[in-house]
Short mmCIF file of C-alpha atoms in Angstrom, two decimals:
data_model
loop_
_atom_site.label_atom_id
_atom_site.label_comp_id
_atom_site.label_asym_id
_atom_site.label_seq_id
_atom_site.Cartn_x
_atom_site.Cartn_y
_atom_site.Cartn_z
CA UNK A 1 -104.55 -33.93 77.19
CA UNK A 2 -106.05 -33.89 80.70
CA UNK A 3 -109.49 -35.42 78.83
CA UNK A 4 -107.10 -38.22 77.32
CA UNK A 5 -105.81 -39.01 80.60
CA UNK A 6 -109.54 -39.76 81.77
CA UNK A 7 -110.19 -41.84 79.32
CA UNK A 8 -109.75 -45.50 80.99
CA UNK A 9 -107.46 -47.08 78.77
CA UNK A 10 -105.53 -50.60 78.32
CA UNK A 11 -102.60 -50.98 76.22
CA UNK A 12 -101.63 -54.32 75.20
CA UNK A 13 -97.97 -54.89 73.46
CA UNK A 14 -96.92 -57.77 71.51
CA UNK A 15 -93.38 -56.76 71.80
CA UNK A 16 -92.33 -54.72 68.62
CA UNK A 17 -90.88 -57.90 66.47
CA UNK A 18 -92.62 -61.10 67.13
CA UNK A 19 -96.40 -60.83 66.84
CA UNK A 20 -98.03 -63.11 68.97
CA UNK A 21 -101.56 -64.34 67.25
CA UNK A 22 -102.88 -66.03 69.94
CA UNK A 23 -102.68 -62.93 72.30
CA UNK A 24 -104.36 -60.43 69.44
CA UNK A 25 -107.12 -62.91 69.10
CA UNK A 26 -107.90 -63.07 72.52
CA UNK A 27 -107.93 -59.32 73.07
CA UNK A 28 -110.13 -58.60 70.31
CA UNK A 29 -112.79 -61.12 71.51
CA UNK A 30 -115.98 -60.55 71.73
CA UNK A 31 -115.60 -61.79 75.26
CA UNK A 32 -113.01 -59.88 76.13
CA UNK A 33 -114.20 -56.58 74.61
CA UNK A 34 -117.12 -56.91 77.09
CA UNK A 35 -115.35 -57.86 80.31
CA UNK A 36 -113.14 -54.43 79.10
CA UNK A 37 -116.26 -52.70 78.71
CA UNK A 38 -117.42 -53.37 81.82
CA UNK A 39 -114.71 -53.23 83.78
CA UNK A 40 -115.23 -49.50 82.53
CA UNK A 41 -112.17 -49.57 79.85
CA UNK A 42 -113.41 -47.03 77.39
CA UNK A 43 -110.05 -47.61 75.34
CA UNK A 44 -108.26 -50.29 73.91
CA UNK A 45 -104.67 -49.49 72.08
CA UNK A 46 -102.71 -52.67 70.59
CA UNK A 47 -98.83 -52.88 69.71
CA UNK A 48 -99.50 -55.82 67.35
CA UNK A 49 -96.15 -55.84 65.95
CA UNK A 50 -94.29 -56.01 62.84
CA UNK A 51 -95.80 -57.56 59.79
CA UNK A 52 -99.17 -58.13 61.17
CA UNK A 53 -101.17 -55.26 60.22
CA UNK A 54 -103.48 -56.90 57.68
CA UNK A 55 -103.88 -59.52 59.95
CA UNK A 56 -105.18 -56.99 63.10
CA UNK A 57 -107.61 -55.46 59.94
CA UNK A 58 -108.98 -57.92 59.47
CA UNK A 59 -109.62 -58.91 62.66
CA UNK A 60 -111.32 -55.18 63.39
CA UNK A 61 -113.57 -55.88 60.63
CA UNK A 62 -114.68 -59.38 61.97
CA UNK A 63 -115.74 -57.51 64.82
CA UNK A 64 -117.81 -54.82 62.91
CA UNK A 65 -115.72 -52.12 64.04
CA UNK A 66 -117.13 -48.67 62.85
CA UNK A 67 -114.08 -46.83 61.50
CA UNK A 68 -113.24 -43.67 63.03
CA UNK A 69 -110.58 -41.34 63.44
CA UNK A 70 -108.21 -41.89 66.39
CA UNK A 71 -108.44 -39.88 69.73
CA UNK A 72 -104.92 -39.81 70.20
CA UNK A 73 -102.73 -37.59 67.75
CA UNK A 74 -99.71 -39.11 66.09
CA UNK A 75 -96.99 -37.39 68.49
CA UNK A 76 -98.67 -39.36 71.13
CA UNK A 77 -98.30 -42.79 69.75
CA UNK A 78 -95.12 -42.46 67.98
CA UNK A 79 -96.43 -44.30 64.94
CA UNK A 80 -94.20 -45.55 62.17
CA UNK A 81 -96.03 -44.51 59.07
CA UNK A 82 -97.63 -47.45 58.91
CA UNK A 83 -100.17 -49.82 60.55
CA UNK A 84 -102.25 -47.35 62.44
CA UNK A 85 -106.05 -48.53 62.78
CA UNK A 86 -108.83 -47.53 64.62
CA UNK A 87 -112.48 -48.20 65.17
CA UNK A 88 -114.96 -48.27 67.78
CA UNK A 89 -116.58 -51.56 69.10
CA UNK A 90 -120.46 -50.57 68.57
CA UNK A 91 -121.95 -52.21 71.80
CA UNK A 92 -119.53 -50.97 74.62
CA UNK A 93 -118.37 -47.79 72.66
CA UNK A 94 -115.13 -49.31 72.79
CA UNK A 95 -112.24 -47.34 71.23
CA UNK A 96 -109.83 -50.18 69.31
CA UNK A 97 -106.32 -48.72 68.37
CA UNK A 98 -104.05 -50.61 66.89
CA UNK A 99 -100.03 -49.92 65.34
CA UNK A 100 -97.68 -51.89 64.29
CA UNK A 101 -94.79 -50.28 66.80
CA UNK A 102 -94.10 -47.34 68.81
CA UNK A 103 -91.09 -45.48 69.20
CA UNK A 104 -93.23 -43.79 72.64
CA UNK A 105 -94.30 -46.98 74.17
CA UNK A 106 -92.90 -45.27 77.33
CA UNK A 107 -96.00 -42.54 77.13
CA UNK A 108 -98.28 -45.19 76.05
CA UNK A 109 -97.85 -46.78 78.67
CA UNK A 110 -98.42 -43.45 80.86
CA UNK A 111 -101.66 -43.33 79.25
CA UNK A 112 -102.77 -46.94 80.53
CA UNK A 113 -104.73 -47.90 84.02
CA UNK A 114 -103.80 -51.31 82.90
CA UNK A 115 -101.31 -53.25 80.61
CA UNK A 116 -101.48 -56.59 79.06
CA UNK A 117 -98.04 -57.49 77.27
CA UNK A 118 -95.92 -60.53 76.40
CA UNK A 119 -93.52 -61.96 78.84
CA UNK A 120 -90.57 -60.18 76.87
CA UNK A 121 -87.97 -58.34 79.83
CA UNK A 122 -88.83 -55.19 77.97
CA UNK A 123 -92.26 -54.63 77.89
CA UNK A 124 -92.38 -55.99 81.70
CA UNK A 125 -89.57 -53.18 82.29
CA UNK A 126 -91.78 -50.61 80.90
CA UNK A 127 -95.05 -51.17 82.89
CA UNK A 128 -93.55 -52.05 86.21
CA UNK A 129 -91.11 -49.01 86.25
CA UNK A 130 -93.76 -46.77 85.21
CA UNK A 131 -95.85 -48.37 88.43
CA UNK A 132 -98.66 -50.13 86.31
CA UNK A 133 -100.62 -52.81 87.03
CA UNK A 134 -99.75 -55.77 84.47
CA UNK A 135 -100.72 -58.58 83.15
CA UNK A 136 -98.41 -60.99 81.86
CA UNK A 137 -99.16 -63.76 78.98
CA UNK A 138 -96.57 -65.84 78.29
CA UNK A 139 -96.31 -66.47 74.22
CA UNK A 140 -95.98 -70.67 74.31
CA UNK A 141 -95.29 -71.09 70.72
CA UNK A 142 -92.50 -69.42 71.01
CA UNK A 143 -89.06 -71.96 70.86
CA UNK A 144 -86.38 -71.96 73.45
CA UNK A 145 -87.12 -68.84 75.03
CA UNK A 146 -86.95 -67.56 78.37
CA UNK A 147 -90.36 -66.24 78.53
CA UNK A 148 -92.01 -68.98 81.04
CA UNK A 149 -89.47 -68.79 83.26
CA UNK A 150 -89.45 -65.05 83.20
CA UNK A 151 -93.54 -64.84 83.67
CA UNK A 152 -93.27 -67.65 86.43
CA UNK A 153 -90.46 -65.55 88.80
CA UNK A 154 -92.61 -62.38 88.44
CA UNK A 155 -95.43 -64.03 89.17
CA UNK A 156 -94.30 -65.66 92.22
CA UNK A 157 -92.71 -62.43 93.08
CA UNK A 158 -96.08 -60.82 92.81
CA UNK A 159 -94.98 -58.41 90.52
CA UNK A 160 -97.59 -59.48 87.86
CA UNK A 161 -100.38 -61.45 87.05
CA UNK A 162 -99.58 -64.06 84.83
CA UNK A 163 -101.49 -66.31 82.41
CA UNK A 164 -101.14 -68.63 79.11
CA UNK A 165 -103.17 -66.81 75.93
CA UNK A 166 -106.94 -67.99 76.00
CA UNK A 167 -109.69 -66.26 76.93
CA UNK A 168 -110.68 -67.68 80.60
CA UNK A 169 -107.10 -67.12 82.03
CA UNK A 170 -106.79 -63.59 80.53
CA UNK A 171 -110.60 -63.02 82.03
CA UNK A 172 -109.18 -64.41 85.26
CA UNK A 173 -106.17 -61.78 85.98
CA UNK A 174 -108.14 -59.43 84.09
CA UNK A 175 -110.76 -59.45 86.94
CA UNK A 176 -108.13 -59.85 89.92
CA UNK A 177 -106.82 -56.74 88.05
CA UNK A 178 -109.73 -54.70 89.38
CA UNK A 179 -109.62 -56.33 92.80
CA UNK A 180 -106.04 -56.56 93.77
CA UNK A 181 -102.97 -54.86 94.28
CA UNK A 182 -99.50 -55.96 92.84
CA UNK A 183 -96.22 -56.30 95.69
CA UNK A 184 -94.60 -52.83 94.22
CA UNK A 185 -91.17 -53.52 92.11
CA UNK A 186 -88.12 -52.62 93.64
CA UNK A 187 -86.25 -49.70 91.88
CA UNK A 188 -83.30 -50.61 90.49
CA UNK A 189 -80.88 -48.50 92.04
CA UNK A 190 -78.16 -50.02 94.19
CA UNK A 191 -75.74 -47.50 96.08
CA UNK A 192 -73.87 -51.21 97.03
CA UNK A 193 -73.03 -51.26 92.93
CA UNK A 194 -72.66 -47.91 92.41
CA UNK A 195 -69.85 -47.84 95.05
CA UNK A 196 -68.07 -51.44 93.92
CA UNK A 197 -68.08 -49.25 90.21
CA UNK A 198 -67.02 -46.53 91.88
CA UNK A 199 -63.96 -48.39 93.52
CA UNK A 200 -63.29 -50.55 90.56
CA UNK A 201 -62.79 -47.15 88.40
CA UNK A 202 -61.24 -44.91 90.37
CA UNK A 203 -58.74 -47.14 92.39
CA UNK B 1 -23.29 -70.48 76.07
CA UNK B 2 -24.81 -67.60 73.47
CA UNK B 3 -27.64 -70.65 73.44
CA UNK B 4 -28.00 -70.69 77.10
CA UNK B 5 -28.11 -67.09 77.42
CA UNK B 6 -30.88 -66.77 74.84
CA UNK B 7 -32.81 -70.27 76.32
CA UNK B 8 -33.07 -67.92 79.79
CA UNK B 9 -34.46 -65.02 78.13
CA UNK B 10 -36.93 -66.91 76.94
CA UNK B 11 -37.46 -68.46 79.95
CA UNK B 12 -37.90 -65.34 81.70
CA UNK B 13 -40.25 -63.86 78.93
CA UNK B 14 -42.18 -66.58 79.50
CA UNK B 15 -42.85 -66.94 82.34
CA UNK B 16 -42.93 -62.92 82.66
CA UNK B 17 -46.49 -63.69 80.32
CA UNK B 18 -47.73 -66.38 82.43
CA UNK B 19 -47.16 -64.58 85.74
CA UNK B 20 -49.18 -61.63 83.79
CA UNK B 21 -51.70 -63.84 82.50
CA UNK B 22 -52.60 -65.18 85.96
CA UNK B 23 -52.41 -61.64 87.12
CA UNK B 24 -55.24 -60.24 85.10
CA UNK B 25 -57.75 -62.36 85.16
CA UNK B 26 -59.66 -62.06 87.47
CA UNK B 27 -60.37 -65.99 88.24
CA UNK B 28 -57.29 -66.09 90.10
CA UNK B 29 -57.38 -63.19 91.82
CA UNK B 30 -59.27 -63.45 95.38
CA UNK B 31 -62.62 -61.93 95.45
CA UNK B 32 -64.54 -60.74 98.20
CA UNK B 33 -68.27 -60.87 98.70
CA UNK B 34 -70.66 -58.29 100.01
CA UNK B 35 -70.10 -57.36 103.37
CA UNK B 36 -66.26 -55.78 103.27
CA UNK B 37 -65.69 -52.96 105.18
CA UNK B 38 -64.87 -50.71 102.26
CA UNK B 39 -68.43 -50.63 101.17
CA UNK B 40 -69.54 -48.45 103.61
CA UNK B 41 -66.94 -45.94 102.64
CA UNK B 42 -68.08 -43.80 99.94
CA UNK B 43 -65.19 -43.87 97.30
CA UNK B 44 -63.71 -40.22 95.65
CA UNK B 45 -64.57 -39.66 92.67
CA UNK B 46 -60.65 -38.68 90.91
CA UNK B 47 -61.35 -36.61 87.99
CA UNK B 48 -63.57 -37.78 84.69
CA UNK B 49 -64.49 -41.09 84.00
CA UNK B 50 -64.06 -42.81 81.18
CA UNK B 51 -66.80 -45.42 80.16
CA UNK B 52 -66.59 -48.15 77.15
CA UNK B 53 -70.10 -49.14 76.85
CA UNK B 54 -71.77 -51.82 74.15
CA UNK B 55 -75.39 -51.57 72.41
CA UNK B 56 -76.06 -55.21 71.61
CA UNK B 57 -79.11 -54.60 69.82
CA UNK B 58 -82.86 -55.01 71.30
CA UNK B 59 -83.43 -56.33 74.84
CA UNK B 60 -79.54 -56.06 75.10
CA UNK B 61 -79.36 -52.16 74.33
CA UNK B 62 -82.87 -51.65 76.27
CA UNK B 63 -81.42 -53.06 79.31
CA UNK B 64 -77.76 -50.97 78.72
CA UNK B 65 -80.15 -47.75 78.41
CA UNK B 66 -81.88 -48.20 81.41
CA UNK B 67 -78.71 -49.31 83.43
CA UNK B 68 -77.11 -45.99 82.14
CA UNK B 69 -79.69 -44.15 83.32
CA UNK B 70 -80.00 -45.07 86.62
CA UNK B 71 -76.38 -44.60 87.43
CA UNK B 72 -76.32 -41.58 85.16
CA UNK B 73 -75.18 -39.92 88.31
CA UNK B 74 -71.72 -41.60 88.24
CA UNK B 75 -71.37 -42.45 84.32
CA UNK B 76 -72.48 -39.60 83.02
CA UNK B 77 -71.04 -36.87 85.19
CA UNK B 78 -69.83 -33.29 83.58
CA UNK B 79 -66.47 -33.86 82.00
CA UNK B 80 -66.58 -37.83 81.45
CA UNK B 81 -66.08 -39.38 78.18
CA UNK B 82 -68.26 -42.14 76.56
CA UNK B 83 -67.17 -44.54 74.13
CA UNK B 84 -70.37 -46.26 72.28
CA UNK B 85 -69.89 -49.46 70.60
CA UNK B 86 -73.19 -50.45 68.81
CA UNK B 87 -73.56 -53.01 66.12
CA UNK B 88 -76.96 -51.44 64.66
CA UNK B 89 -78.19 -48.03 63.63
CA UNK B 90 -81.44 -48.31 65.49
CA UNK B 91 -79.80 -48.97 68.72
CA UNK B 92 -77.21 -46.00 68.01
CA UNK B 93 -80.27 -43.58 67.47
CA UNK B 94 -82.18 -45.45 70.55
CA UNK B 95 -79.13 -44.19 72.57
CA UNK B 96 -79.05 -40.41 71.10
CA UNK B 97 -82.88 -39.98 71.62
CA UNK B 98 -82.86 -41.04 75.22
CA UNK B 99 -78.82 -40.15 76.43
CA UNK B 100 -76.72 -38.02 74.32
CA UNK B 101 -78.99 -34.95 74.21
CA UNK B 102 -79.80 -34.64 77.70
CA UNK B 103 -76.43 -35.23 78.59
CA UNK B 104 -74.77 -32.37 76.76
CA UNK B 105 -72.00 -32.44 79.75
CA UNK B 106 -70.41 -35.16 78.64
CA UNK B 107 -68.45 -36.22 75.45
CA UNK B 108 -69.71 -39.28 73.02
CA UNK B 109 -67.93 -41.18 70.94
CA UNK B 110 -69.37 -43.85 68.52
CA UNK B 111 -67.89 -47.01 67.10
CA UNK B 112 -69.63 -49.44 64.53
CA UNK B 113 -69.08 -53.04 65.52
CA UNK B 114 -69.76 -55.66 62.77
CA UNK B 115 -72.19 -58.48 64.28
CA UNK B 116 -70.36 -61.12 65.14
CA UNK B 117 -72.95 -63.58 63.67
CA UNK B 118 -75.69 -62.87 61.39
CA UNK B 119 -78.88 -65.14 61.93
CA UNK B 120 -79.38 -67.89 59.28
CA UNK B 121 -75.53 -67.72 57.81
CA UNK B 122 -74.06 -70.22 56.17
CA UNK B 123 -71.10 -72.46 58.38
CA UNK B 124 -68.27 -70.82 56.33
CA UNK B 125 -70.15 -67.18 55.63
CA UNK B 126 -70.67 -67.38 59.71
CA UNK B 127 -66.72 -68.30 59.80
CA UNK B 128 -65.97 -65.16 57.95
CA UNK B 129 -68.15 -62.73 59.32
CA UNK B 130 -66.79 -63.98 63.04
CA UNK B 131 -63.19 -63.27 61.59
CA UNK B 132 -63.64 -60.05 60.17
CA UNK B 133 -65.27 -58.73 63.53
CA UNK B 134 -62.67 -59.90 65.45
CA UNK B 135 -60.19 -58.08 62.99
CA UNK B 136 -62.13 -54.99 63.16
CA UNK B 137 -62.86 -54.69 66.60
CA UNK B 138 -59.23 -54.86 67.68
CA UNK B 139 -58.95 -51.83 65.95
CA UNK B 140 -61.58 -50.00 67.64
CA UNK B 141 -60.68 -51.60 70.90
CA UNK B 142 -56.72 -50.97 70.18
CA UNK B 143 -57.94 -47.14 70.29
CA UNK B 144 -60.41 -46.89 72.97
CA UNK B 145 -58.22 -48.63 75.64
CA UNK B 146 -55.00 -45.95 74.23
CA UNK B 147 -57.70 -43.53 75.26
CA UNK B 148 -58.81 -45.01 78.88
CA UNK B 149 -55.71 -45.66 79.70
CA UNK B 150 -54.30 -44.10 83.15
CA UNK B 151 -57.49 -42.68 83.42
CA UNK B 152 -60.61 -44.13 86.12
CA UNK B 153 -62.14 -46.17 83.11
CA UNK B 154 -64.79 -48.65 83.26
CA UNK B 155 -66.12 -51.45 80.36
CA UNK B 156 -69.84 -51.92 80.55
CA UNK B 157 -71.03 -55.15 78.91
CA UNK B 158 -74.27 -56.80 78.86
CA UNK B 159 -74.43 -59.34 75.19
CA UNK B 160 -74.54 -60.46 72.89
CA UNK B 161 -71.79 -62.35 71.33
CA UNK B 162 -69.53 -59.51 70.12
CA UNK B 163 -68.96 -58.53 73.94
CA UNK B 164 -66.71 -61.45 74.02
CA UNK B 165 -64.80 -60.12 71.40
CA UNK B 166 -64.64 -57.15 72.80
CA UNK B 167 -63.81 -58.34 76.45
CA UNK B 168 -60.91 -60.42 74.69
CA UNK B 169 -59.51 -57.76 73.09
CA UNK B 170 -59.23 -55.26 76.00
CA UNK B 171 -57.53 -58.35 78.05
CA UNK B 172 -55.03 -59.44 75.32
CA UNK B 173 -54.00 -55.88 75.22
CA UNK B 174 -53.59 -55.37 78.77
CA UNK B 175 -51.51 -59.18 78.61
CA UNK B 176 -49.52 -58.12 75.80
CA UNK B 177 -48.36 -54.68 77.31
CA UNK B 178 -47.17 -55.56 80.70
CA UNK B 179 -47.90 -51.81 81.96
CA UNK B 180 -51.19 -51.73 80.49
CA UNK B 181 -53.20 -51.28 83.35
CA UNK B 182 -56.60 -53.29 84.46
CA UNK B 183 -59.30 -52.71 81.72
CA UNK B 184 -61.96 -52.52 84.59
CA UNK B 185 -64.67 -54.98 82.62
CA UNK B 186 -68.29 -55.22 83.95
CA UNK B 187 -70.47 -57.57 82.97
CA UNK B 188 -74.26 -57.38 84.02
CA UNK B 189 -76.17 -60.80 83.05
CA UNK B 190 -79.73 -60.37 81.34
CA UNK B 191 -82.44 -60.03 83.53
CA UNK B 192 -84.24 -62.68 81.34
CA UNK B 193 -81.73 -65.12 82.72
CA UNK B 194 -82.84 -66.96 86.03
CA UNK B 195 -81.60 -69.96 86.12
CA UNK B 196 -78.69 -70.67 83.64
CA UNK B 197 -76.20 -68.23 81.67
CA UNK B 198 -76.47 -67.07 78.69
CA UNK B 199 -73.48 -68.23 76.32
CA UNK B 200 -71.66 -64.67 76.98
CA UNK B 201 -72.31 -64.75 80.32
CA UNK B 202 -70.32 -68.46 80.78
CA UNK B 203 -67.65 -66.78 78.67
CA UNK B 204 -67.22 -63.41 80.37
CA UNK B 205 -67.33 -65.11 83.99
CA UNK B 206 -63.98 -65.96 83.37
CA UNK B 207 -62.89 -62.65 81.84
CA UNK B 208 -64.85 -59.93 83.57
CA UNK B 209 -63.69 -57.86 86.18
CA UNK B 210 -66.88 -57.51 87.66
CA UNK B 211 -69.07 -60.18 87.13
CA UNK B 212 -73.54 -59.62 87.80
CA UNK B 213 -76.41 -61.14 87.88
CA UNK B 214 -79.84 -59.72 88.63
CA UNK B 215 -81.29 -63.07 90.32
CA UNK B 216 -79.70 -64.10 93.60
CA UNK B 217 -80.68 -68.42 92.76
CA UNK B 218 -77.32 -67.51 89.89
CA UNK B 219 -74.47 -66.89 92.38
CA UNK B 220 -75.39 -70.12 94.43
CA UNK B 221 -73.98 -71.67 90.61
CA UNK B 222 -71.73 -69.30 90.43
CA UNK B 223 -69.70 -68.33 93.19
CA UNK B 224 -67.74 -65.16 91.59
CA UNK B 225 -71.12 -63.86 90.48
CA UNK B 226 -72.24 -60.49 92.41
CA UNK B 227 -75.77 -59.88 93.11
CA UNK B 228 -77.26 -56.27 93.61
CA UNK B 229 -80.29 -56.70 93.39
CA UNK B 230 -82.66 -55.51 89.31
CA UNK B 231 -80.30 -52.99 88.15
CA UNK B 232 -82.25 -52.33 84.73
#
């Protein structure tokens, strides 16, 4: 366990319904594979969501992934049965995980210096609470969602880093990752609410 | 004059339910925001609570998790009851993994909700599902609020749709039986909305006992709105 912890690690979640293409194909860029790499990232795990396992296969194999067996044990990811991949990137020794969905993002996330994730409330939630530096893209095919919005006030709260799903911009925050420090998220307890609940109950 | 006599009654009853109409919801009652005195006085806690809470599925049951967790303190103190509506299985296990087992103090109850609207229905198919939830859910709700009642009690709500059945519900009932005291509905907005409502939310602000939103810009809109800061 403590060597798993030492193992630099990023975790990047698609949110566990709506796979976002454009974010997977950015991740598992050459280019991005190297800045990883050199940022010193030694480990890459991917929620890629449901339905999109061939898909993220066939992706590892465009990038000549040498199969391999995966660090982590099941317990630790949480897999569903399915969609569990994993190979190593030859020129950076780059560990690639990918699953379809966890049911421990929560100690995923533990296990990350860094997270990359879609602008969904949830995934945000589980970074920030757990006091990880993230990186926010926002998913712009995506209809008459909030997601924009959301990436835009956390950004300008300085909660996050946030950027559109290409290469340069993910580069970008990627290397202000390693430089700066996020404005830390307030917790969310309020003893103001708790007491108004409080009154409103028991009065 | 038997006419007359029965023309008053009615009169009386009538405007007995409009007086008690006015009188629970909370639009006309006067509200007070942030600084009162009270709110530096701690309140007593008067024996166990009883909470109604909803799962609305995904971001809506994530968000009602974390909520209950930080304020676990309060809602899930030895002795209280909690009454779970959820509307999916994976949202009722969701709330077992991460609440029920750790909090072996308290006592949970669980009620199945049909979803008020499926995605992709039909008009009429969308008609019928709406009225057999609302059917069903009275039910449910008929029990829960026999249950609460006379007892400190609080209704957590945070969407989807079905919360405004449910919010209905618990305020015809307290309409209906004039001695039915106040159903104590709370209603925290999504933190994915900044700007506008969500359809719930415009409903519920004029039902809700206790109406919040987690980004300050929504009260300037929305004057009854409370703001506490993220609470999820």
């Amino acid at each position: 366990m403590i060597l798993a912890m030492a193992v630099k690690t990023v975790f990047v979640t698609c949110g566990a319904t709506v796979p976002f293409p454009q974010l997977i194909h950015v991740v598992l860029g050459k280019a991005l594979l190297e800045r990883l790499s050199d940022a010193g990232f030694r480990r890459v795990i991917v929620q890629y969501g449901k339905g999109y396992e061939a898909e993220f296969r066939k992706r590892l194999n465009a990038l000549e992934c040498v199969p391999a067996k995966c660090s982590l044990a099941d317990s630790t990811l949480g897999i569903t049965a399915t969609g569990l991949c994993c190979g190593f990137y030859a020129p950076g020794a780059l560990e690639v995980i990918g699953l379809e969905y966890s049911t421990r993002v929560q100690d995923i996330v533990g296990l990350a210096g860094l997270v990359i994730s879609h602008a969904g409330t949830g995934s945000i939630l589980d970074s920030l609470r757990s006091g990880k530096p993230l990186i926010v893209c926002v998913n712009d095919k995506l209809m008459d969602n909030h997601q924009q919005q959301i990436a835009d006030k956390f950004k300008q709260k300085g909660y996050v880093w946030a950027c559109k799903p290409c290469e340069s911009e993910v580069s970008e925050c990627l290397s202000r990752s390693q430089s700066e420090t996020l404005i830390r998220f307030p917790q969310a307890y309020s003893a103001r609410f708790e007491n108004d609940l409080k009154r409103l109950a028991f009065s | 004059m038997n006419m007359e006599y029965l023309c008053v009654a009615l009169l009386l009853v009538y405007v007995a339910y409009t007086v008690r109409l006015i009188s629970i919801l909370p639009f006309f009652r006067s509200y007070t925001n942030g600084s009162d005195v009270l709110e530096s006085e701690p309140i007593e806690r008067k024996g166990p609570l009883h909470v109604f809470l909803f799962l609305g599925s995904g971001g809506h049951t994530g968000e009602m998790l974390r909520l209950v967790d930080n304020y676990k303190e309060m809602l899930l103190a030895k002795g209280n009851t909690v009454y779970v509506g959820y509307s999916d299985d994976k949202s009722r296990s969701q709330f077992i993994r991460q609440v029920t087992i750790e909090n072996r103090a308290c006592r949970f109850e669980y009620y199945q909700f049909k979803k008020a609207r499926e995605v992709n229905a039909g008009l009429l198919t969308s008609l019928a599902s709406v009225l057999q939830t609302i059917i069903k859910s009275l039910a449910i709700i008929f029990k829960v609020s026999r249950a609460m009642r006379g007892k400190p009690r609080l209704v957590l709500l945070n969407g989807p749709g079905t919360c405004c059945v449910i919010a209905a519900w618990f305020k015809v009932i307290e309409w209906l039986d004039l001695f039915q005291p106040c159903s104590n509905i709370v209603y925290v907005e999504s933190l994915a909305r900044i700007t506008s409502l969500s359809l719930t939310g415009r409903i519920l602000y004029w039902i809700a006992d206790l109406f919040i939103v987690q980004w300050e810009e929504l009260c300037l809109t929305h004057p009854r709105a409370r703001y506490y800061g993220l609470l999820v």
